[in-house]
Tab-separated table of N, CA and C in Angstrom:
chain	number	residue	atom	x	y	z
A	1	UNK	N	12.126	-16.575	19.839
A	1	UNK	CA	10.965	-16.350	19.007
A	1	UNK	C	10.464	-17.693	18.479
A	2	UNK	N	9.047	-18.093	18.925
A	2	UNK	CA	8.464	-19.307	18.657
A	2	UNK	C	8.431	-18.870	16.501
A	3	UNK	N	8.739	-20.479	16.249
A	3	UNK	CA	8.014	-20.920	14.447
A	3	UNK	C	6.465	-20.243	14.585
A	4	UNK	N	6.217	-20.367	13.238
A	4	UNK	CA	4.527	-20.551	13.157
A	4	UNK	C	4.049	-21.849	13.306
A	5	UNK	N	4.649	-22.571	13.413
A	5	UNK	CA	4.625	-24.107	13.143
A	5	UNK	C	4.462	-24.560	14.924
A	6	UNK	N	5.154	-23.898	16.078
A	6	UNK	CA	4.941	-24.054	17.149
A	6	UNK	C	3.930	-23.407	18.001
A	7	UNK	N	3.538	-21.911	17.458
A	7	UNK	CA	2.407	-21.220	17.614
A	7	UNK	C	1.326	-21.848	16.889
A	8	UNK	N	1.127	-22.864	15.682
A	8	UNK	CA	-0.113	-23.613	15.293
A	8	UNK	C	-0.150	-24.778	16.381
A	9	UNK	N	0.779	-25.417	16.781
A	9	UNK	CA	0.393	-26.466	17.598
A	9	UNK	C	-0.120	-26.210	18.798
A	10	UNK	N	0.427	-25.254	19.284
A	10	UNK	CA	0.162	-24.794	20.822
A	10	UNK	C	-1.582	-24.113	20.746
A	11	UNK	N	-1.941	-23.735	19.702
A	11	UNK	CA	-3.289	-23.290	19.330
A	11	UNK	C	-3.719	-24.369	19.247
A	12	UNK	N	-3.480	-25.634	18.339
A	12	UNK	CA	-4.351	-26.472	18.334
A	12	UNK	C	-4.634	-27.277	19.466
A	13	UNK	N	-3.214	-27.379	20.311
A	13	UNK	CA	-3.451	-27.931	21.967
A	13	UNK	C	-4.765	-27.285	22.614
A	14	UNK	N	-4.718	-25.951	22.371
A	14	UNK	CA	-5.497	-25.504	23.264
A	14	UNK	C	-7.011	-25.710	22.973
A	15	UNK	N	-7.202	-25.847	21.905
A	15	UNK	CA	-8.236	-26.208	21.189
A	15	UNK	C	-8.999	-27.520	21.736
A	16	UNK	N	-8.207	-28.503	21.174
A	16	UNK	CA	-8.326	-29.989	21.672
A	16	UNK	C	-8.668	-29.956	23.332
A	17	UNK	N	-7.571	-29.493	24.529
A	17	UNK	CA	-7.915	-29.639	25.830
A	17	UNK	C	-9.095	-28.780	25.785
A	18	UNK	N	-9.542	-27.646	25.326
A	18	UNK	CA	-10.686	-27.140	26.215
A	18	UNK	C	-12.276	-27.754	25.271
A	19	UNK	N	-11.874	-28.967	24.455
A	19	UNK	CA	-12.652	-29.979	23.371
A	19	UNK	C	-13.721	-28.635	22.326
A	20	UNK	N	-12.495	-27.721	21.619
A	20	UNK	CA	-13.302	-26.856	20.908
A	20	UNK	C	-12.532	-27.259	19.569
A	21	UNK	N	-13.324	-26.781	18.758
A	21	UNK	CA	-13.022	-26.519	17.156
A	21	UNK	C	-12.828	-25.771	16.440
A	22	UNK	N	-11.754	-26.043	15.784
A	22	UNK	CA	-11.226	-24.908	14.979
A	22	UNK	C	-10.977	-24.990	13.163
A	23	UNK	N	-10.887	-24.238	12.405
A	23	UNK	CA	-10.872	-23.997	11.312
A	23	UNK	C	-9.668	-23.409	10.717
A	24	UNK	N	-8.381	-23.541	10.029
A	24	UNK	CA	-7.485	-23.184	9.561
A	24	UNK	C	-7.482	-23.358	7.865
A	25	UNK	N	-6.866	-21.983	7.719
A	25	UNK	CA	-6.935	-21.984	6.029
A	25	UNK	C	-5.137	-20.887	6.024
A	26	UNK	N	-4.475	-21.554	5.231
A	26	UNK	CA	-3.501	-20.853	4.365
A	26	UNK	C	-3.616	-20.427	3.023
A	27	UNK	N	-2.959	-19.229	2.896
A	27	UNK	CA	-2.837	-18.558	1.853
A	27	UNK	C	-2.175	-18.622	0.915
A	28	UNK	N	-1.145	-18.737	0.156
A	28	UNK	CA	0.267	-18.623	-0.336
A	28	UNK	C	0.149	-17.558	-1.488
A	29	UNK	N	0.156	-16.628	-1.444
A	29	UNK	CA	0.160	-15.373	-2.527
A	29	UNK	C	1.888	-15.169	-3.326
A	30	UNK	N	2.031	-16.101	-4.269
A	30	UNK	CA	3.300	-15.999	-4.847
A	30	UNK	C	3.337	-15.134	-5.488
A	31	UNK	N	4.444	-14.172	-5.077
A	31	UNK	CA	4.820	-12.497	-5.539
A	31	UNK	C	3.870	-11.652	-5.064
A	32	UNK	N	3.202	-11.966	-4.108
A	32	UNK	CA	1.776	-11.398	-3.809
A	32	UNK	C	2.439	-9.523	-3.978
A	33	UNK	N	3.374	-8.789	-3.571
A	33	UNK	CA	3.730	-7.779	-3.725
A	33	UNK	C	3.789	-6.885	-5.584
A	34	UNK	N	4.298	-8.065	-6.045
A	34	UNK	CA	4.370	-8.351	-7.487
A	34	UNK	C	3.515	-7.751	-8.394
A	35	UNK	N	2.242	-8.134	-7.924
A	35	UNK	CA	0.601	-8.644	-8.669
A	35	UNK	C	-0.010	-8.025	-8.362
A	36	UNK	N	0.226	-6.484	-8.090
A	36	UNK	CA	-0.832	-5.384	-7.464
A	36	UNK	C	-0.877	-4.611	-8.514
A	37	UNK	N	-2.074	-4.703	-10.052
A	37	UNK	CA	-1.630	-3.937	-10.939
A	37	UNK	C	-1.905	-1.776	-10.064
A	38	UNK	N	-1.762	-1.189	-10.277
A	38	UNK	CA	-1.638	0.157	-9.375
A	38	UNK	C	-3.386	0.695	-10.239
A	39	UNK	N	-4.024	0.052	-11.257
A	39	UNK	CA	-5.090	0.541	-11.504
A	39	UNK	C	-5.982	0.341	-10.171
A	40	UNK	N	-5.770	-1.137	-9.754
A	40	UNK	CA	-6.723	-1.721	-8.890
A	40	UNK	C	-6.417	-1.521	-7.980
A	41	UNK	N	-5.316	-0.851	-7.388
A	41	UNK	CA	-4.772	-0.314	-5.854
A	41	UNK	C	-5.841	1.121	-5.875
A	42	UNK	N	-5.951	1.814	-6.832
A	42	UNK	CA	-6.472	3.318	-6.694
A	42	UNK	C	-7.988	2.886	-7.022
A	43	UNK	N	-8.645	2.095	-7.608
A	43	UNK	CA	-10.201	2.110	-7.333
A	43	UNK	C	-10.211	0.857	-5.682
A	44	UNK	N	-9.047	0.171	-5.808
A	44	UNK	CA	-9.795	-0.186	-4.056
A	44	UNK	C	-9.534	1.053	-3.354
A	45	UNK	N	-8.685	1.844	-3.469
A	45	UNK	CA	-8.459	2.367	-2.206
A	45	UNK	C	-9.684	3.763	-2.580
A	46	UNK	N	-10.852	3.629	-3.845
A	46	UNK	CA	-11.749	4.552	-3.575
A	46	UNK	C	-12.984	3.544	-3.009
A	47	UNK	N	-12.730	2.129	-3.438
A	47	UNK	CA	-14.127	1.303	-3.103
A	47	UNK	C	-14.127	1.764	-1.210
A	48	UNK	N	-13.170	1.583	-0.429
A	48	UNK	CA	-13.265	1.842	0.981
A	48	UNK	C	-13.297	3.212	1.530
A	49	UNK	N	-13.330	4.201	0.503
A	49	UNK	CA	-13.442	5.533	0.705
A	49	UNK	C	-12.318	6.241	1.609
A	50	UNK	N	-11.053	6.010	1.035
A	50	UNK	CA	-9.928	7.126	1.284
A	50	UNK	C	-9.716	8.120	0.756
A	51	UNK	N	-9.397	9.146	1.162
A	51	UNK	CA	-9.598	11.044	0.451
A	51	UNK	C	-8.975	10.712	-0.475
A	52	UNK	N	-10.286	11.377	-1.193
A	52	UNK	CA	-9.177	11.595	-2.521
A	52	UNK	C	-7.935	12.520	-3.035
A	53	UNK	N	-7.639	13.593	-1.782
A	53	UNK	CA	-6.487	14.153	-1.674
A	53	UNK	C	-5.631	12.744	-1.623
A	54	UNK	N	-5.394	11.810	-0.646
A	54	UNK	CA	-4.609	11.296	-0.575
A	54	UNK	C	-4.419	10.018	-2.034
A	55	UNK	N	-5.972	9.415	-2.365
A	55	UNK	CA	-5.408	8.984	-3.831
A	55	UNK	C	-4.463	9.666	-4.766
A	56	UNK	N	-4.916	11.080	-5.044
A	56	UNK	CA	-4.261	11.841	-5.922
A	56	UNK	C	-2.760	11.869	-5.723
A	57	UNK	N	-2.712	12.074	-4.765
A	57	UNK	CA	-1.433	12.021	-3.797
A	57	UNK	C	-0.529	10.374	-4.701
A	58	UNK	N	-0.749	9.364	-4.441
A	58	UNK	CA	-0.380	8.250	-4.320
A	58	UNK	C	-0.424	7.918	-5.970
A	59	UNK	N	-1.173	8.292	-7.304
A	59	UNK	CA	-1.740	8.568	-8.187
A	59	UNK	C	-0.042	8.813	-8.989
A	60	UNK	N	-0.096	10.138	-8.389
A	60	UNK	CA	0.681	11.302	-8.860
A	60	UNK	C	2.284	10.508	-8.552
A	61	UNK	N	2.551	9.727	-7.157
A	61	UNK	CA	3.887	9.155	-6.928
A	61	UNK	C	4.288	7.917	-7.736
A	62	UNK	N	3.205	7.041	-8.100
A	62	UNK	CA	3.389	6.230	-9.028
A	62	UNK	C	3.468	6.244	-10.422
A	63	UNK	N	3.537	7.957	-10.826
A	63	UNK	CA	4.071	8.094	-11.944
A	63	UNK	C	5.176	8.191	-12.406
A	64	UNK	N	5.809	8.423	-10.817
A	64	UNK	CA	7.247	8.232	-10.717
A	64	UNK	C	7.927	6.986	-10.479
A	65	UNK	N	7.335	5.813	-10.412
A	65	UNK	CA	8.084	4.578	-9.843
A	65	UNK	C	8.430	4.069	-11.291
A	66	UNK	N	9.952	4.080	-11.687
A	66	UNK	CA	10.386	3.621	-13.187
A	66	UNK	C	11.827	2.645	-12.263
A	67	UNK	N	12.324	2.116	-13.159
A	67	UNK	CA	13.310	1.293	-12.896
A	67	UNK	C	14.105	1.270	-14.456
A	68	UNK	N	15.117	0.792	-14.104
A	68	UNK	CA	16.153	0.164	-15.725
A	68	UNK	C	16.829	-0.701	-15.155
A	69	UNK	N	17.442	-1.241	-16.324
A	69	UNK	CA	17.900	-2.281	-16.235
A	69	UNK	C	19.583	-2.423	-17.095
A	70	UNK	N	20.450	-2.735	-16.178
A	70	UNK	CA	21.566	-2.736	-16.362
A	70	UNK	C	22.499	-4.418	-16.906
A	71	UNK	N	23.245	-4.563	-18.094
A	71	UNK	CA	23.514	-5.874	-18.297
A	71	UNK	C	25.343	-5.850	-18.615
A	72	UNK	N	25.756	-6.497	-17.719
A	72	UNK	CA	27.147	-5.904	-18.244
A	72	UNK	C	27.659	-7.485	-18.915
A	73	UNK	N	28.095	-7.370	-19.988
A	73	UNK	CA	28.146	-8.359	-21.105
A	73	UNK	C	29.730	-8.371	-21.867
A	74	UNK	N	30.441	-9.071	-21.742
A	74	UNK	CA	31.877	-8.759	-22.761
A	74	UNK	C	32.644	-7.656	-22.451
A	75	UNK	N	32.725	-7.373	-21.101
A	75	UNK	CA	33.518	-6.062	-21.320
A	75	UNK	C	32.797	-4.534	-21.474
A	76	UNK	N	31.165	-4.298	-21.905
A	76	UNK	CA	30.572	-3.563	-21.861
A	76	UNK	C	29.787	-3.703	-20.896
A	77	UNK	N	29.040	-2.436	-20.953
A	77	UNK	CA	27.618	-2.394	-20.223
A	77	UNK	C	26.479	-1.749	-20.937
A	78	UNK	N	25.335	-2.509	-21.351
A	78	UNK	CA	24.133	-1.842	-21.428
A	78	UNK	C	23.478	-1.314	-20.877
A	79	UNK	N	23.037	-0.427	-20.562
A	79	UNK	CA	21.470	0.105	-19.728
A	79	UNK	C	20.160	0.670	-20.349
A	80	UNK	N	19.285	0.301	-20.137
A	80	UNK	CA	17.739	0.168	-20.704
A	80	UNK	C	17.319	1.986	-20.386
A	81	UNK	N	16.376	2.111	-21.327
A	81	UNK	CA	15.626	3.836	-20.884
A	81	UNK	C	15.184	3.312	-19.495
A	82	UNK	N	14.691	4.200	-19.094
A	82	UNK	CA	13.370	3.954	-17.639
A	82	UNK	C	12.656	3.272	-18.472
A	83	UNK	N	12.442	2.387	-17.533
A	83	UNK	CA	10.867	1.566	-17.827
A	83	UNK	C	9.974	2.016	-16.615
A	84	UNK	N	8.827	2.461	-16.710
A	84	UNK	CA	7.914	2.353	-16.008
A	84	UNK	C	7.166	1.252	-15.615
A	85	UNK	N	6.698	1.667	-14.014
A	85	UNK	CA	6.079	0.492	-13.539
A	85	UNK	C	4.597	0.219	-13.302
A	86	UNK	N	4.110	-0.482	-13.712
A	86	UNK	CA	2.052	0.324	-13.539
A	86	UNK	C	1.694	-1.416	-13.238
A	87	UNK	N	2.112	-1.700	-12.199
A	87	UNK	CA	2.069	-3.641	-11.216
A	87	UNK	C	3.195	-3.223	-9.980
A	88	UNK	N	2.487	-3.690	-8.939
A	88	UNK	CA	3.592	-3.849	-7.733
A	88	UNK	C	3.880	-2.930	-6.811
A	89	UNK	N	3.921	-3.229	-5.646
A	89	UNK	CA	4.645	-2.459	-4.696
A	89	UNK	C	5.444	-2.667	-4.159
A	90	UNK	N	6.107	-1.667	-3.462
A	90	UNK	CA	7.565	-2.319	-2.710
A	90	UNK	C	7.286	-2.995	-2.080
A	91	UNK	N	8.335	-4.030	-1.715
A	91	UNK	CA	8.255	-4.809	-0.339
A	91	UNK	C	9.428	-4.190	0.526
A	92	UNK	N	8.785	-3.822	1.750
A	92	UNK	CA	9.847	-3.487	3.059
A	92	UNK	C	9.525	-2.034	2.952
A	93	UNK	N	8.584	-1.222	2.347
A	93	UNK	CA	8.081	-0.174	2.489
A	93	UNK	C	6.805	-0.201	3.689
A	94	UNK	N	6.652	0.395	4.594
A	94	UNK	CA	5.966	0.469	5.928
A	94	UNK	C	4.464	0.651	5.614
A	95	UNK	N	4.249	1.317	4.222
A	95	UNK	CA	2.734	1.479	3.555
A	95	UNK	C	2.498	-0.228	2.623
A	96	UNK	N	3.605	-0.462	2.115
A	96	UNK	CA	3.125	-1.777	1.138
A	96	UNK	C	2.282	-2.757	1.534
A	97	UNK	N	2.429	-3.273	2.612
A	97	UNK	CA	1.719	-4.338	3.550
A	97	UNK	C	-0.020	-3.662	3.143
A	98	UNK	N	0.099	-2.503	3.900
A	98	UNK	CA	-1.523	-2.238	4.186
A	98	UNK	C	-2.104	-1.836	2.891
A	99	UNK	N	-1.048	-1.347	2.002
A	99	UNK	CA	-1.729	-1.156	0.334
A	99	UNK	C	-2.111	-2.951	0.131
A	100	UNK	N	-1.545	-3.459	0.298
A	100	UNK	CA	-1.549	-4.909	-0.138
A	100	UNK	C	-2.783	-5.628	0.490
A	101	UNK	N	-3.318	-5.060	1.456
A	101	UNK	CA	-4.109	-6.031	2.159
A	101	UNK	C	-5.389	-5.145	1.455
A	102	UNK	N	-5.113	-3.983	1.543
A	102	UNK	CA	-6.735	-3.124	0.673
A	102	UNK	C	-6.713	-3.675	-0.709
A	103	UNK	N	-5.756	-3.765	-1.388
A	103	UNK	CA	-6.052	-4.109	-2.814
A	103	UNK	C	-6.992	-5.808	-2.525
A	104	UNK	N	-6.068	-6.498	-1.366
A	104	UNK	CA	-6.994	-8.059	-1.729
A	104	UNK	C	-7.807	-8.060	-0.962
A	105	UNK	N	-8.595	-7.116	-0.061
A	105	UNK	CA	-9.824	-7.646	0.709
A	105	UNK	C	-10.709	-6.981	-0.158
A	106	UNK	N	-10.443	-5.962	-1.098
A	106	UNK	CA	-11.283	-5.024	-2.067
A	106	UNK	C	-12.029	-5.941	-3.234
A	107	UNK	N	-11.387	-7.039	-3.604
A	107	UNK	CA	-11.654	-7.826	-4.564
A	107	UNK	C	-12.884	-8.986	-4.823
């Protein structure tokens, strides 16, 4: 499996021999998964017009996404209520990617 770093050169070879021009821009979205508050996931995903069965749908599951938090300290352990989450999506979930790309081309 070629780098990206060997797939940019071999693009830019090809570029150069057939004497064309090209334009490259990087991104770097730190925590980009992170930084999806879930208000702005559900009006992009009405700005591009997805059913609203399925918003409701997605609406309704993120009322369920809570987490806690566990600290084991001296011999004890603390654990936090649920905290709820209303920012972020999973990463390594098969939908997150394409939620992720509607929330930032929506913007």
């Amino acid at each position: 499996m070629q780098s990206s770093t060997t797939n940019i050169k071999a693009i830019l070879q090809g570029c150069k021999s057939r004497k064309k021009y090209i334009c490259m821009a990087w991104i770097d979205y730190q925590k980009a998964f992170d930084s999806v508050p879930h208000s702005w996931l559900i009006k992009s995903l009405k700005l591009i017009g997805i059913n609203d069965k399925i918003i409701s749908f997605l609406k309704k599951a993120m009322n369920y996404w809570k987490t806690s938090m566990r600290l084991h300290a001296e011999g004890k352990i603390i654990e936090t209520e649920d905290l709820e989450i209303h920012r972020g999506i999973f990463q390594g979930d098969s939908l997150s990617a394409l939620l992720f790309c509607v929330s930032s081309q929506s913007s």
